CSV table of C-alpha atoms in Angstrom, one decimal:
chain,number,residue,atom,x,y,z
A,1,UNK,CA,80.8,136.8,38.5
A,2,UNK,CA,81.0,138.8,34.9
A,3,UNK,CA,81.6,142.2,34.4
A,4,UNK,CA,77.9,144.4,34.1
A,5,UNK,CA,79.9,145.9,30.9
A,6,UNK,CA,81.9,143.2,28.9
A,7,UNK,CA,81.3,139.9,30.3
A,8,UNK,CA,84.4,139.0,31.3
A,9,UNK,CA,85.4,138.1,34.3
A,10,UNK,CA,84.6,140.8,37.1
A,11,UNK,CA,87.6,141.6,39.6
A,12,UNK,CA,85.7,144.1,41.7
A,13,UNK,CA,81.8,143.7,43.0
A,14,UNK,CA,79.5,146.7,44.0
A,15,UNK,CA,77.5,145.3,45.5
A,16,UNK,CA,75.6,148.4,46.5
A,17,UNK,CA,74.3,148.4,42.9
A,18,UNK,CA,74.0,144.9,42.4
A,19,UNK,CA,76.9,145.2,39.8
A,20,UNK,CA,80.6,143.9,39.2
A,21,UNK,CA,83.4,144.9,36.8
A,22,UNK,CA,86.4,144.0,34.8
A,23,UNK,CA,89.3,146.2,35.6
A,24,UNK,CA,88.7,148.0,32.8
A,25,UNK,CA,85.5,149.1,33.2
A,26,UNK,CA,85.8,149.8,36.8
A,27,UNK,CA,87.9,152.4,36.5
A,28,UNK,CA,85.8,153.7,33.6
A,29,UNK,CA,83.0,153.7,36.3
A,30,UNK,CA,85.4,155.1,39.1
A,31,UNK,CA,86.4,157.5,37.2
A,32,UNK,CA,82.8,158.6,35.7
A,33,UNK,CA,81.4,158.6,39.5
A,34,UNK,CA,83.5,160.9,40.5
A,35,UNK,CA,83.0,163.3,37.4
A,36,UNK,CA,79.2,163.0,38.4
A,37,UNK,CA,79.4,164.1,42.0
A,38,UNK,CA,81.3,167.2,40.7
A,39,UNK,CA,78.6,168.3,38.6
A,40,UNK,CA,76.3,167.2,40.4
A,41,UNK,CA,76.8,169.7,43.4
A,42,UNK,CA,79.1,171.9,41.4
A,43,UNK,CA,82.0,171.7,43.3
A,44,UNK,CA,84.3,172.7,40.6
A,45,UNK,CA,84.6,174.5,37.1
A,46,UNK,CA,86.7,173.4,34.2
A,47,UNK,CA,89.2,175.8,34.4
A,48,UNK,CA,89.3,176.0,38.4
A,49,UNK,CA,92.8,176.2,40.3
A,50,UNK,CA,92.1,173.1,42.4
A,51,UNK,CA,95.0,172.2,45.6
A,52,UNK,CA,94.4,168.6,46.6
A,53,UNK,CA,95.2,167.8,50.2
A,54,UNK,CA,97.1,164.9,49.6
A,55,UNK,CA,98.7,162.6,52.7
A,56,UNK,CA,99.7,160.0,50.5
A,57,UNK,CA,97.5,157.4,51.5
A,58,UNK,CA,95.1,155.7,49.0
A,59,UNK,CA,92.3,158.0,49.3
A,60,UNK,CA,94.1,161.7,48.3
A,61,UNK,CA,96.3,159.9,45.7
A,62,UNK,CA,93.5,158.2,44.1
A,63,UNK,CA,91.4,161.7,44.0
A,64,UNK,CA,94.6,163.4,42.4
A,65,UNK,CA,94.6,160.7,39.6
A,66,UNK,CA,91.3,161.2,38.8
A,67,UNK,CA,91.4,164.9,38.9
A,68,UNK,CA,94.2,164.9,36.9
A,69,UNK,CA,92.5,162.7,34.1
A,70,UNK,CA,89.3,164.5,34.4
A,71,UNK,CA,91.1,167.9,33.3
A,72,UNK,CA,91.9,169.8,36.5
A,73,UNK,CA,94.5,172.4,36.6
A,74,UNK,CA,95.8,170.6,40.4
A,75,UNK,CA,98.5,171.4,42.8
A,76,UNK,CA,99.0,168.9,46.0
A,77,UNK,CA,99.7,170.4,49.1
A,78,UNK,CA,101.3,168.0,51.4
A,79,UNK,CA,101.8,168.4,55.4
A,80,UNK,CA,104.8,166.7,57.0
A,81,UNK,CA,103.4,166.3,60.8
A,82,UNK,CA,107.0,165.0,61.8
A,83,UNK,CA,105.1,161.7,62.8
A,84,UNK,CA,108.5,159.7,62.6
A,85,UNK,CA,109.4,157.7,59.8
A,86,UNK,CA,106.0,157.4,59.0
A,87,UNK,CA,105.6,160.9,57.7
A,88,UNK,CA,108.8,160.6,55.9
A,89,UNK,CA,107.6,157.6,54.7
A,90,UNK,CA,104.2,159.7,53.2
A,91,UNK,CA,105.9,162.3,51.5
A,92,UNK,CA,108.0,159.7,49.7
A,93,UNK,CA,104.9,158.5,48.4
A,94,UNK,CA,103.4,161.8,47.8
A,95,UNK,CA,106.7,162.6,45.9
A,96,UNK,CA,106.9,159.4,43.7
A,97,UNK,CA,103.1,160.2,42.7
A,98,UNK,CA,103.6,164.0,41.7
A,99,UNK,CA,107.1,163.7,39.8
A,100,UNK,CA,106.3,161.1,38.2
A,101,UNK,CA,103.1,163.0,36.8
A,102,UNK,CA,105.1,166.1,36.5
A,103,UNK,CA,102.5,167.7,39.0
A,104,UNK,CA,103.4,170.7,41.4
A,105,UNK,CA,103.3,169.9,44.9
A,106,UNK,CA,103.5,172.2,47.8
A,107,UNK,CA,105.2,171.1,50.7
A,108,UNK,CA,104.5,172.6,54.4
A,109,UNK,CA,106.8,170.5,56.9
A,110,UNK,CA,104.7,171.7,60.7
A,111,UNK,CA,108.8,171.0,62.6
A,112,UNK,CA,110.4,173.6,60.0
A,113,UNK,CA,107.3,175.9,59.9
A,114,UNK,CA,106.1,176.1,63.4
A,115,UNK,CA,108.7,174.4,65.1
A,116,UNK,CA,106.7,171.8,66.9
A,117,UNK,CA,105.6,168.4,65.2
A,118,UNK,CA,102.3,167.0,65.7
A,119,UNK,CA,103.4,164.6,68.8
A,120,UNK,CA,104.9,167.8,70.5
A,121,UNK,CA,101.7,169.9,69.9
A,122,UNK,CA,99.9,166.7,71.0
A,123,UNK,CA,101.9,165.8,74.3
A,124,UNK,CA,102.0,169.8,75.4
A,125,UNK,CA,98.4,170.8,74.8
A,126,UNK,CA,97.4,167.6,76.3
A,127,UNK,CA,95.1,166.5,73.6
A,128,UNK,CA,94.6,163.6,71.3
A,129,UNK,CA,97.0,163.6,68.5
A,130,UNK,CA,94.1,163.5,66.0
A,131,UNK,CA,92.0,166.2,66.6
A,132,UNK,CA,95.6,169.1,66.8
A,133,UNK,CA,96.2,167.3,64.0
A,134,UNK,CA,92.6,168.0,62.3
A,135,UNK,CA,92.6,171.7,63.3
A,136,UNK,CA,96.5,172.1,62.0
A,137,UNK,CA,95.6,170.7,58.9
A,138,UNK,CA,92.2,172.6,58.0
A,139,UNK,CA,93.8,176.1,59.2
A,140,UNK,CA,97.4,175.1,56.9
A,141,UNK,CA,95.3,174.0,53.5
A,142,UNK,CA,92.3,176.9,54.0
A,143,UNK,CA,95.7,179.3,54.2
A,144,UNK,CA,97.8,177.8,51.6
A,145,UNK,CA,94.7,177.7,49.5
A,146,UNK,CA,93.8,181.8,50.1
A,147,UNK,CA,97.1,183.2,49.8
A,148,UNK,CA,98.1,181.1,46.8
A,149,UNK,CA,95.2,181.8,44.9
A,150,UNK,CA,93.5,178.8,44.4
A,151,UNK,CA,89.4,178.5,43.7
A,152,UNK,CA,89.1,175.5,45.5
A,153,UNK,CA,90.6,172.6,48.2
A,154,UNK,CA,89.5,169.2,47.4
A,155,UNK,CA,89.5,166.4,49.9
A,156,UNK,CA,89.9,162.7,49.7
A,157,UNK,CA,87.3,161.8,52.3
A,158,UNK,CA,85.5,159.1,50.7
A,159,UNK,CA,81.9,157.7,52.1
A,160,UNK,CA,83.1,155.7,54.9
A,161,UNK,CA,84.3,158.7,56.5
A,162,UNK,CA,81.6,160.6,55.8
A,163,UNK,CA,78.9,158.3,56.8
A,164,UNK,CA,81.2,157.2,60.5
A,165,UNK,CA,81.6,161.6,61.1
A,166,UNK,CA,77.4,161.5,60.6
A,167,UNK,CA,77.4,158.4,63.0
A,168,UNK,CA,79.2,159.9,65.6
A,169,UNK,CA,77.9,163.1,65.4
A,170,UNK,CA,74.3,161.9,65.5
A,171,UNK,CA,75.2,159.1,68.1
A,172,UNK,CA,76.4,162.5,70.5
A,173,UNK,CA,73.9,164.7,68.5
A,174,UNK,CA,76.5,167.3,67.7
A,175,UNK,CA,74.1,169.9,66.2
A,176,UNK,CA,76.6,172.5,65.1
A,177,UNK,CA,79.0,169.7,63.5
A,178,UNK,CA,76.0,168.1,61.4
A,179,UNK,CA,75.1,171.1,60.0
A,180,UNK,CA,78.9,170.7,58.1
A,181,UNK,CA,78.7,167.8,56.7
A,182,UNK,CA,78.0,168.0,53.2
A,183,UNK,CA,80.6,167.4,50.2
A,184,UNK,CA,80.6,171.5,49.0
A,185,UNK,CA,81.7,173.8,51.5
A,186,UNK,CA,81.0,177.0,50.1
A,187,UNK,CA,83.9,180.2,49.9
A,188,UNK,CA,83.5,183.1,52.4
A,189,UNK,CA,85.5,185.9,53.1
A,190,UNK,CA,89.3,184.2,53.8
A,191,UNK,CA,87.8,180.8,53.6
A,192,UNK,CA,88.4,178.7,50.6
A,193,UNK,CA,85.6,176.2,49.2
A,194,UNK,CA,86.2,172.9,49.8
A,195,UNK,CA,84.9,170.1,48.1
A,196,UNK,CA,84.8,166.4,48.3
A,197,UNK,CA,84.6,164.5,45.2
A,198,UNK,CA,84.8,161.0,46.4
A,199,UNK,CA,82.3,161.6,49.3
A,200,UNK,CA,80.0,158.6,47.5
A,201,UNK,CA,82.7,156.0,47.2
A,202,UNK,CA,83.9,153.6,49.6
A,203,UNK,CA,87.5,153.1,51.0
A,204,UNK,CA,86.9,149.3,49.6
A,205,UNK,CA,86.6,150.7,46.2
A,206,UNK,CA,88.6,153.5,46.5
A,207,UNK,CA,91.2,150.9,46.8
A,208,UNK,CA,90.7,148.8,44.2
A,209,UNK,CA,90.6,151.6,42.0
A,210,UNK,CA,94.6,152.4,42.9
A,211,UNK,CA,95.7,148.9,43.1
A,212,UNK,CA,94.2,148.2,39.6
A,213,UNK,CA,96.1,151.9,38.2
A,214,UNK,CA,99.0,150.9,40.4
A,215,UNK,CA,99.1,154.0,42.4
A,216,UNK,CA,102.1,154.5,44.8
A,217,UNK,CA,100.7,155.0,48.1
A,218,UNK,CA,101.1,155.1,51.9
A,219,UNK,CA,99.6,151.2,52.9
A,220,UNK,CA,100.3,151.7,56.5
A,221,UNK,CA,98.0,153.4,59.0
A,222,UNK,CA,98.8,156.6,61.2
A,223,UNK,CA,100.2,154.9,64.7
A,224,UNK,CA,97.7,157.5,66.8
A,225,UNK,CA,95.1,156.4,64.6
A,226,UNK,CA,94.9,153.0,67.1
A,227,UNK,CA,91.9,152.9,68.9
A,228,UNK,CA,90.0,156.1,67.1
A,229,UNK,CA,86.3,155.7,67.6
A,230,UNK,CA,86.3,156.3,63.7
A,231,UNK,CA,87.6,153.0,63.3
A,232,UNK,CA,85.1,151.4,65.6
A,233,UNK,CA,82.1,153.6,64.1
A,234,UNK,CA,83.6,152.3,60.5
A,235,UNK,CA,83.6,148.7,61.3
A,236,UNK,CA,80.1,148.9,63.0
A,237,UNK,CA,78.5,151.0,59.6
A,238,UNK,CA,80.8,148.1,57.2
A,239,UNK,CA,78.9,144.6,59.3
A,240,UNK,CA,76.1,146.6,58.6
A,241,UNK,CA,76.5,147.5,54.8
A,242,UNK,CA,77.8,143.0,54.4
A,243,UNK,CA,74.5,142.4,55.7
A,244,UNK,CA,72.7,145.5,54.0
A,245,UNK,CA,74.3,146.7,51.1
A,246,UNK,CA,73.6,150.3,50.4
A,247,UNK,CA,73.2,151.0,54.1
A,248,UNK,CA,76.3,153.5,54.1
A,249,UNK,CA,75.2,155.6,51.0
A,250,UNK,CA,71.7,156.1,51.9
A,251,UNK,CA,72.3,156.7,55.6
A,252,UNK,CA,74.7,159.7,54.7
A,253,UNK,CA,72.7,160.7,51.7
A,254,UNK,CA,69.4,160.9,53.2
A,255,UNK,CA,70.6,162.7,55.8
A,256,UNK,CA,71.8,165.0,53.3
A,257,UNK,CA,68.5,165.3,51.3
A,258,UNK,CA,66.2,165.4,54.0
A,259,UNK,CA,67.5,166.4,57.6
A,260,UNK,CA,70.3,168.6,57.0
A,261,UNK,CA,68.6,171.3,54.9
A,262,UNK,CA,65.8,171.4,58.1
A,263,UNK,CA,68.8,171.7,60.7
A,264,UNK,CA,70.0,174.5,58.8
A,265,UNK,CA,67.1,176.1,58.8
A,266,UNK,CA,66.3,175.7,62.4
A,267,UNK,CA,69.9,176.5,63.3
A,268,UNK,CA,70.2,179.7,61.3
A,269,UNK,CA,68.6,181.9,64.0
A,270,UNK,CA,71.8,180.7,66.4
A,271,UNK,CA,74.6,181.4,63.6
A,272,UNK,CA,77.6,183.5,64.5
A,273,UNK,CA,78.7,186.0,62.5
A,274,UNK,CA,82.7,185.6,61.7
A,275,UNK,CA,85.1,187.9,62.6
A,276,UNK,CA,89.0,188.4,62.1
A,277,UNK,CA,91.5,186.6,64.5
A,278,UNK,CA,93.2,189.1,66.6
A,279,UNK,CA,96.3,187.0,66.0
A,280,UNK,CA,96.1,185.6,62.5
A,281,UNK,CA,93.7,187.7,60.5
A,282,UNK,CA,91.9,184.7,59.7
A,283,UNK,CA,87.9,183.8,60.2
A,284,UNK,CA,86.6,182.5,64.0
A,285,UNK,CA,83.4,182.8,65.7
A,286,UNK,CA,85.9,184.2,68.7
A,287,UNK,CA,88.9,186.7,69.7
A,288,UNK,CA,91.2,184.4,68.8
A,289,UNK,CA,90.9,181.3,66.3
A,290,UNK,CA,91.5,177.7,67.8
A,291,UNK,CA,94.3,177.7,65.8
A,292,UNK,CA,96.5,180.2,67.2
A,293,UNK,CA,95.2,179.2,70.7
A,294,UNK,CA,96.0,176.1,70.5
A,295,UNK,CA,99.7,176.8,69.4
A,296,UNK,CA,100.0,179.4,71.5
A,297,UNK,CA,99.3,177.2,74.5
A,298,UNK,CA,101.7,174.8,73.2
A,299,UNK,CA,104.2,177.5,72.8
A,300,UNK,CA,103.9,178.3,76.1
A,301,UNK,CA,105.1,175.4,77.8
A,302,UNK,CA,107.5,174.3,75.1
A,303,UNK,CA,109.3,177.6,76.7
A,304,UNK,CA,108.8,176.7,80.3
A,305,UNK,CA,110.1,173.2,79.0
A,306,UNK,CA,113.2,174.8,77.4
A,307,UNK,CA,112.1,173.5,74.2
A,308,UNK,CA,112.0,176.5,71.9
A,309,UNK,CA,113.2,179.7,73.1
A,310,UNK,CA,111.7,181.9,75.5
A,311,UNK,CA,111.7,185.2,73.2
A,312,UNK,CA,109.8,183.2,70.7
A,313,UNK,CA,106.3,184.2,69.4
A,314,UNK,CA,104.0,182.0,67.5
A,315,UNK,CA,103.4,183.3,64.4
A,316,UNK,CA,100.9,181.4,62.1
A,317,UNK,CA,102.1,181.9,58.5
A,318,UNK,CA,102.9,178.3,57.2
A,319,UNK,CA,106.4,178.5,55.1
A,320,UNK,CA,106.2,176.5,51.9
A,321,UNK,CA,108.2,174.4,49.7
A,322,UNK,CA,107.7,174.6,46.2
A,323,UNK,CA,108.3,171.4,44.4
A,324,UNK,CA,108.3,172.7,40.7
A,325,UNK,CA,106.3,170.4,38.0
A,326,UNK,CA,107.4,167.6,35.8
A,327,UNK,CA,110.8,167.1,38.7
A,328,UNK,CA,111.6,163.9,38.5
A,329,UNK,CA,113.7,161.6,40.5
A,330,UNK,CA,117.5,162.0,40.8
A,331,UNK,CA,116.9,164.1,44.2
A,332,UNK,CA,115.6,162.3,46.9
A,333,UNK,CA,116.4,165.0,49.7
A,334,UNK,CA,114.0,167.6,50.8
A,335,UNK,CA,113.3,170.1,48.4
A,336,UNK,CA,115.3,172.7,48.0
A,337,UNK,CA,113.6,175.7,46.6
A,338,UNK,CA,112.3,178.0,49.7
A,339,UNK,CA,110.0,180.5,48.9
A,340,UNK,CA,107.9,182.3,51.4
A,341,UNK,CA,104.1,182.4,51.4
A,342,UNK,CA,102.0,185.3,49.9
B,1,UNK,CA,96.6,128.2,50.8
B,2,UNK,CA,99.2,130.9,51.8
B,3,UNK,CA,97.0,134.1,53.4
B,4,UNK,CA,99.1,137.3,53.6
B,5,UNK,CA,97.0,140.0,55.9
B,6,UNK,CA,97.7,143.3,56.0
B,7,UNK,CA,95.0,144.1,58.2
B,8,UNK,CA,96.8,146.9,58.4
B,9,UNK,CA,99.8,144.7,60.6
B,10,UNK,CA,101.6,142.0,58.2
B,11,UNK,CA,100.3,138.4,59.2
B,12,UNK,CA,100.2,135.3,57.5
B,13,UNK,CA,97.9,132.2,58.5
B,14,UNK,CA,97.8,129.1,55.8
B,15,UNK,CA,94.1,127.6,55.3
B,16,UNK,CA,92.6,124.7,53.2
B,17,UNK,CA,91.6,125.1,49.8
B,18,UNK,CA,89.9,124.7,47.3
B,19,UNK,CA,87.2,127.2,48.8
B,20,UNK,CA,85.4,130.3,47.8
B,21,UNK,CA,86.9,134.2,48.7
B,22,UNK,CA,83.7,134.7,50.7
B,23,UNK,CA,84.3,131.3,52.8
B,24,UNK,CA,88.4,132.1,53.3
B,25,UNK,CA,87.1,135.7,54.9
B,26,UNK,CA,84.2,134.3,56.9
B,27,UNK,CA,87.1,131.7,58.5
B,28,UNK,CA,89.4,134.4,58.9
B,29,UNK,CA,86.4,136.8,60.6
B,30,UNK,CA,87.3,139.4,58.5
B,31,UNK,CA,84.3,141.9,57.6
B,32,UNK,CA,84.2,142.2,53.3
B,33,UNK,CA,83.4,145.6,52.7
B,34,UNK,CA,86.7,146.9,54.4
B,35,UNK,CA,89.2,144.8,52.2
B,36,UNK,CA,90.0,144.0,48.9
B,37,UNK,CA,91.4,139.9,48.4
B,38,UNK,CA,94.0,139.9,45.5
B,39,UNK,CA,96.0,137.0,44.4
B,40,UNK,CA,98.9,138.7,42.4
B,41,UNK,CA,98.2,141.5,40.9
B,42,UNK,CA,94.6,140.2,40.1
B,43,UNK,CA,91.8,141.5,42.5
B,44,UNK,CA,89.2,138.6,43.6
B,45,UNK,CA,85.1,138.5,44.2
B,46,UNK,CA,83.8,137.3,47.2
B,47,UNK,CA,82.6,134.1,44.7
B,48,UNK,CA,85.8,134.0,43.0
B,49,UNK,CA,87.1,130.2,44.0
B,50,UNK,CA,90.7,129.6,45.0
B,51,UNK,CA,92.7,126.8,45.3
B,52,UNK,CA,94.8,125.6,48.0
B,53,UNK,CA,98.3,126.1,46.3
B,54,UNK,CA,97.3,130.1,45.7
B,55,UNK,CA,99.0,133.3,47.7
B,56,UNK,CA,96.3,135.6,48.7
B,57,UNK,CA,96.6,139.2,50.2
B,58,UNK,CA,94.1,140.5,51.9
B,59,UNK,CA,94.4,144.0,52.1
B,60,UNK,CA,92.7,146.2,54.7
B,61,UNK,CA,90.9,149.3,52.9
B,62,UNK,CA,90.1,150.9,56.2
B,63,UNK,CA,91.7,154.2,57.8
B,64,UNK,CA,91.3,156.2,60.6
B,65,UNK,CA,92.5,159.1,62.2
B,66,UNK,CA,92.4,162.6,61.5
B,67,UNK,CA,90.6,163.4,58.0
């Protein structure tokens, strides 16, 4: 197989467009992909303030390269969930990619600011580890992103996660979550825009582009993400895009083209207006954002537990850490320099 | 041939060679489009051919979990 460019000898196929590259020119074509789907739906300006949620897996690591090379002014904002080794494990990585960059990272660890890690929050609210862990994260980067100033959050979520969220949603027909699934989410009051510029690329090719630039990254895989119906839905959508190629990207962007825009409009009439949390300040369509609820469950029965202390009140300002630009090795401990938020 | 899976789990099975990418996946009943085959640092096709005294990784692209 020869590169569509060159020639030479291709190392990585798309076969969605019947083409194949030499390392070269794929990451010429990553890279230009990406720069297209930012224009394309205007997700950010040249001289945006852009935070990139980064775990420190392939996906956010590979979107802060490209930002990076594309121009953007970035900051990564990483969240320790106190998942074990494995989350020390994904700052490292996080770390190595930033200093050696000499990019800023923010760092909010969930144990120091909160005092519960995910698995706690998990085991006391009684609920999957992956959906506290979704909510934590949205409500940490949408407040790290207001209060620091920035004009946008981008996301690493790449098309096989868009396309398996679209599969589930439609297999349960989850009307109010379709109606949030394209790449721009637009700023309101308190709510920063979030954007997803590798929503049209695969996790296959996302990962061949940082193997080919040699990206540190996490390889291994979040132990409560066993048995995710994400997985299952992702496998299902790839046997079909071996067979089909193409499949994925036209199944999410159709949906995008031609039902979402008539869901919206349909929907609109049933739209809640947002309001203030009573405890945090921050947007919900209720009294008191599923946030703050949720913590404030777990709070209280860390207390009847006699894990925290009983005078304690949950208060949802994230503290950050502040790892400066251009640090580089030398000091492999947490960082040092505490400064609050806002 | 030496196969090195990380599927995500390290696992290594040894196959015959000389055979194409494609045909050391299909025997392996591994889907394509969620991993990349490298040998080295040098990423394979699916029609790439490899021979049976090659190391290949197989590297699963796939993640789940909360995004």
């Amino acid at each position: 197989m020869k590169c569509a460019v060159c020639g030479r000898k291709a190392a990585v196929e798309v076969r969605r467009q019947g083409r194949a590259f030499c390392p070269e020119h794929y990451l010429e074509w990553f890279e230009h992909q990406v720069a297209r789907a930012i224009r394309r739906h205007r997700m950010l300006e040249k001289d945006d303030r852009v935070l990139v949620a980064v775990s420190g897996g392939k996906d956010s690591i590979a979107l802060w390269e490209v930002l990076r090379r594309l121009g953007y002014d970035t900051t990564g904002l990483h969240i320790q969930l106190g998942i074990d080794d494995y989350s020390k494990r994904a700052l490292e990585a996080t770390r190595r990619f930033a200093e050696e960059r000499g990019l800023p990272l923010i760092v909010v660890d969930l144990k120091e600011a909160y005092r519960l890690s995910i698995p706690e929050l998990a085991e006391l609210t009684r609920r999957r580890a992956c959906s506290v862990c979704g909510l934590t994260k949205r409500y940490v980067m949408n407040r790290v992103a207001v209060e620091e100033g920035f004009d946008a959050v981008a996301t690493g979520h790449n098309l096989d996660d868009e396309a398996s969220v679209l599969l589930g949603n439609v297999l349960h027909w989850q009307t109010d979550a379709l109606v949030r699934q394209g790449p721009v989410l637009p700023a309101k009051e308190k709510l920063a825009k979030r954007v997803k510029p590798l929503y049209l690329l695969t996790e296959r090719e996302i990962l061949a582009y940082t193997l080919l630039r040699r990206l540190p990254y996490q390889h291994e895989e979040c132990p409560f993400a066993v048995g995710a119906k994400s997985l299952l839905y992702k496998e299902a959508l790839n046997k079909l895009e071996t067979a089909m190629p193409g499949t994925k990207q036209t199944f999410l962007e159709q949906y995008l083209k031609k039902i979402e825009p008539v869901l919206q409009k349909g929907l609109s009439a049933e739209e809640v207006a947002l309001k203030e949390c009573e405890r945090c300040g921050y947007p919900t369509t209720g009294e008191v954002c599923a946030f703050c609820k949720t913590w404030d469950h777990a709070y209280r029965w860390a207390k009847r537990k006699g894990q925290i202390p009983g005078e304690l009140r949950f208060e949802a300002e994230p503290r950050l850490t502040f790892i400066p630009e251009g640090k580089r090795g030398g000091d492999a401990r947490p960082a040092p320099a505490q400064e609050p938020a806002g | 041939m030496r196969v090195v899976l990380r599927t995500p789990e390290r696992e290594e099975r040894e196959l015959k060679g000389p055979k194409k990418v494609r045909e050391v996946l299909e025997e392996l009943g591994i889907v394509p489009e969620g991993v990349i085959v490298a040998r080295g640092e040098e990423l394979l096709t699916l029609d790439d051919e490899v021979a049976d005294d090659d190391t290949l990784e197989v590297i699963s692209a796939v993640s789940g979990g909360a995004r």
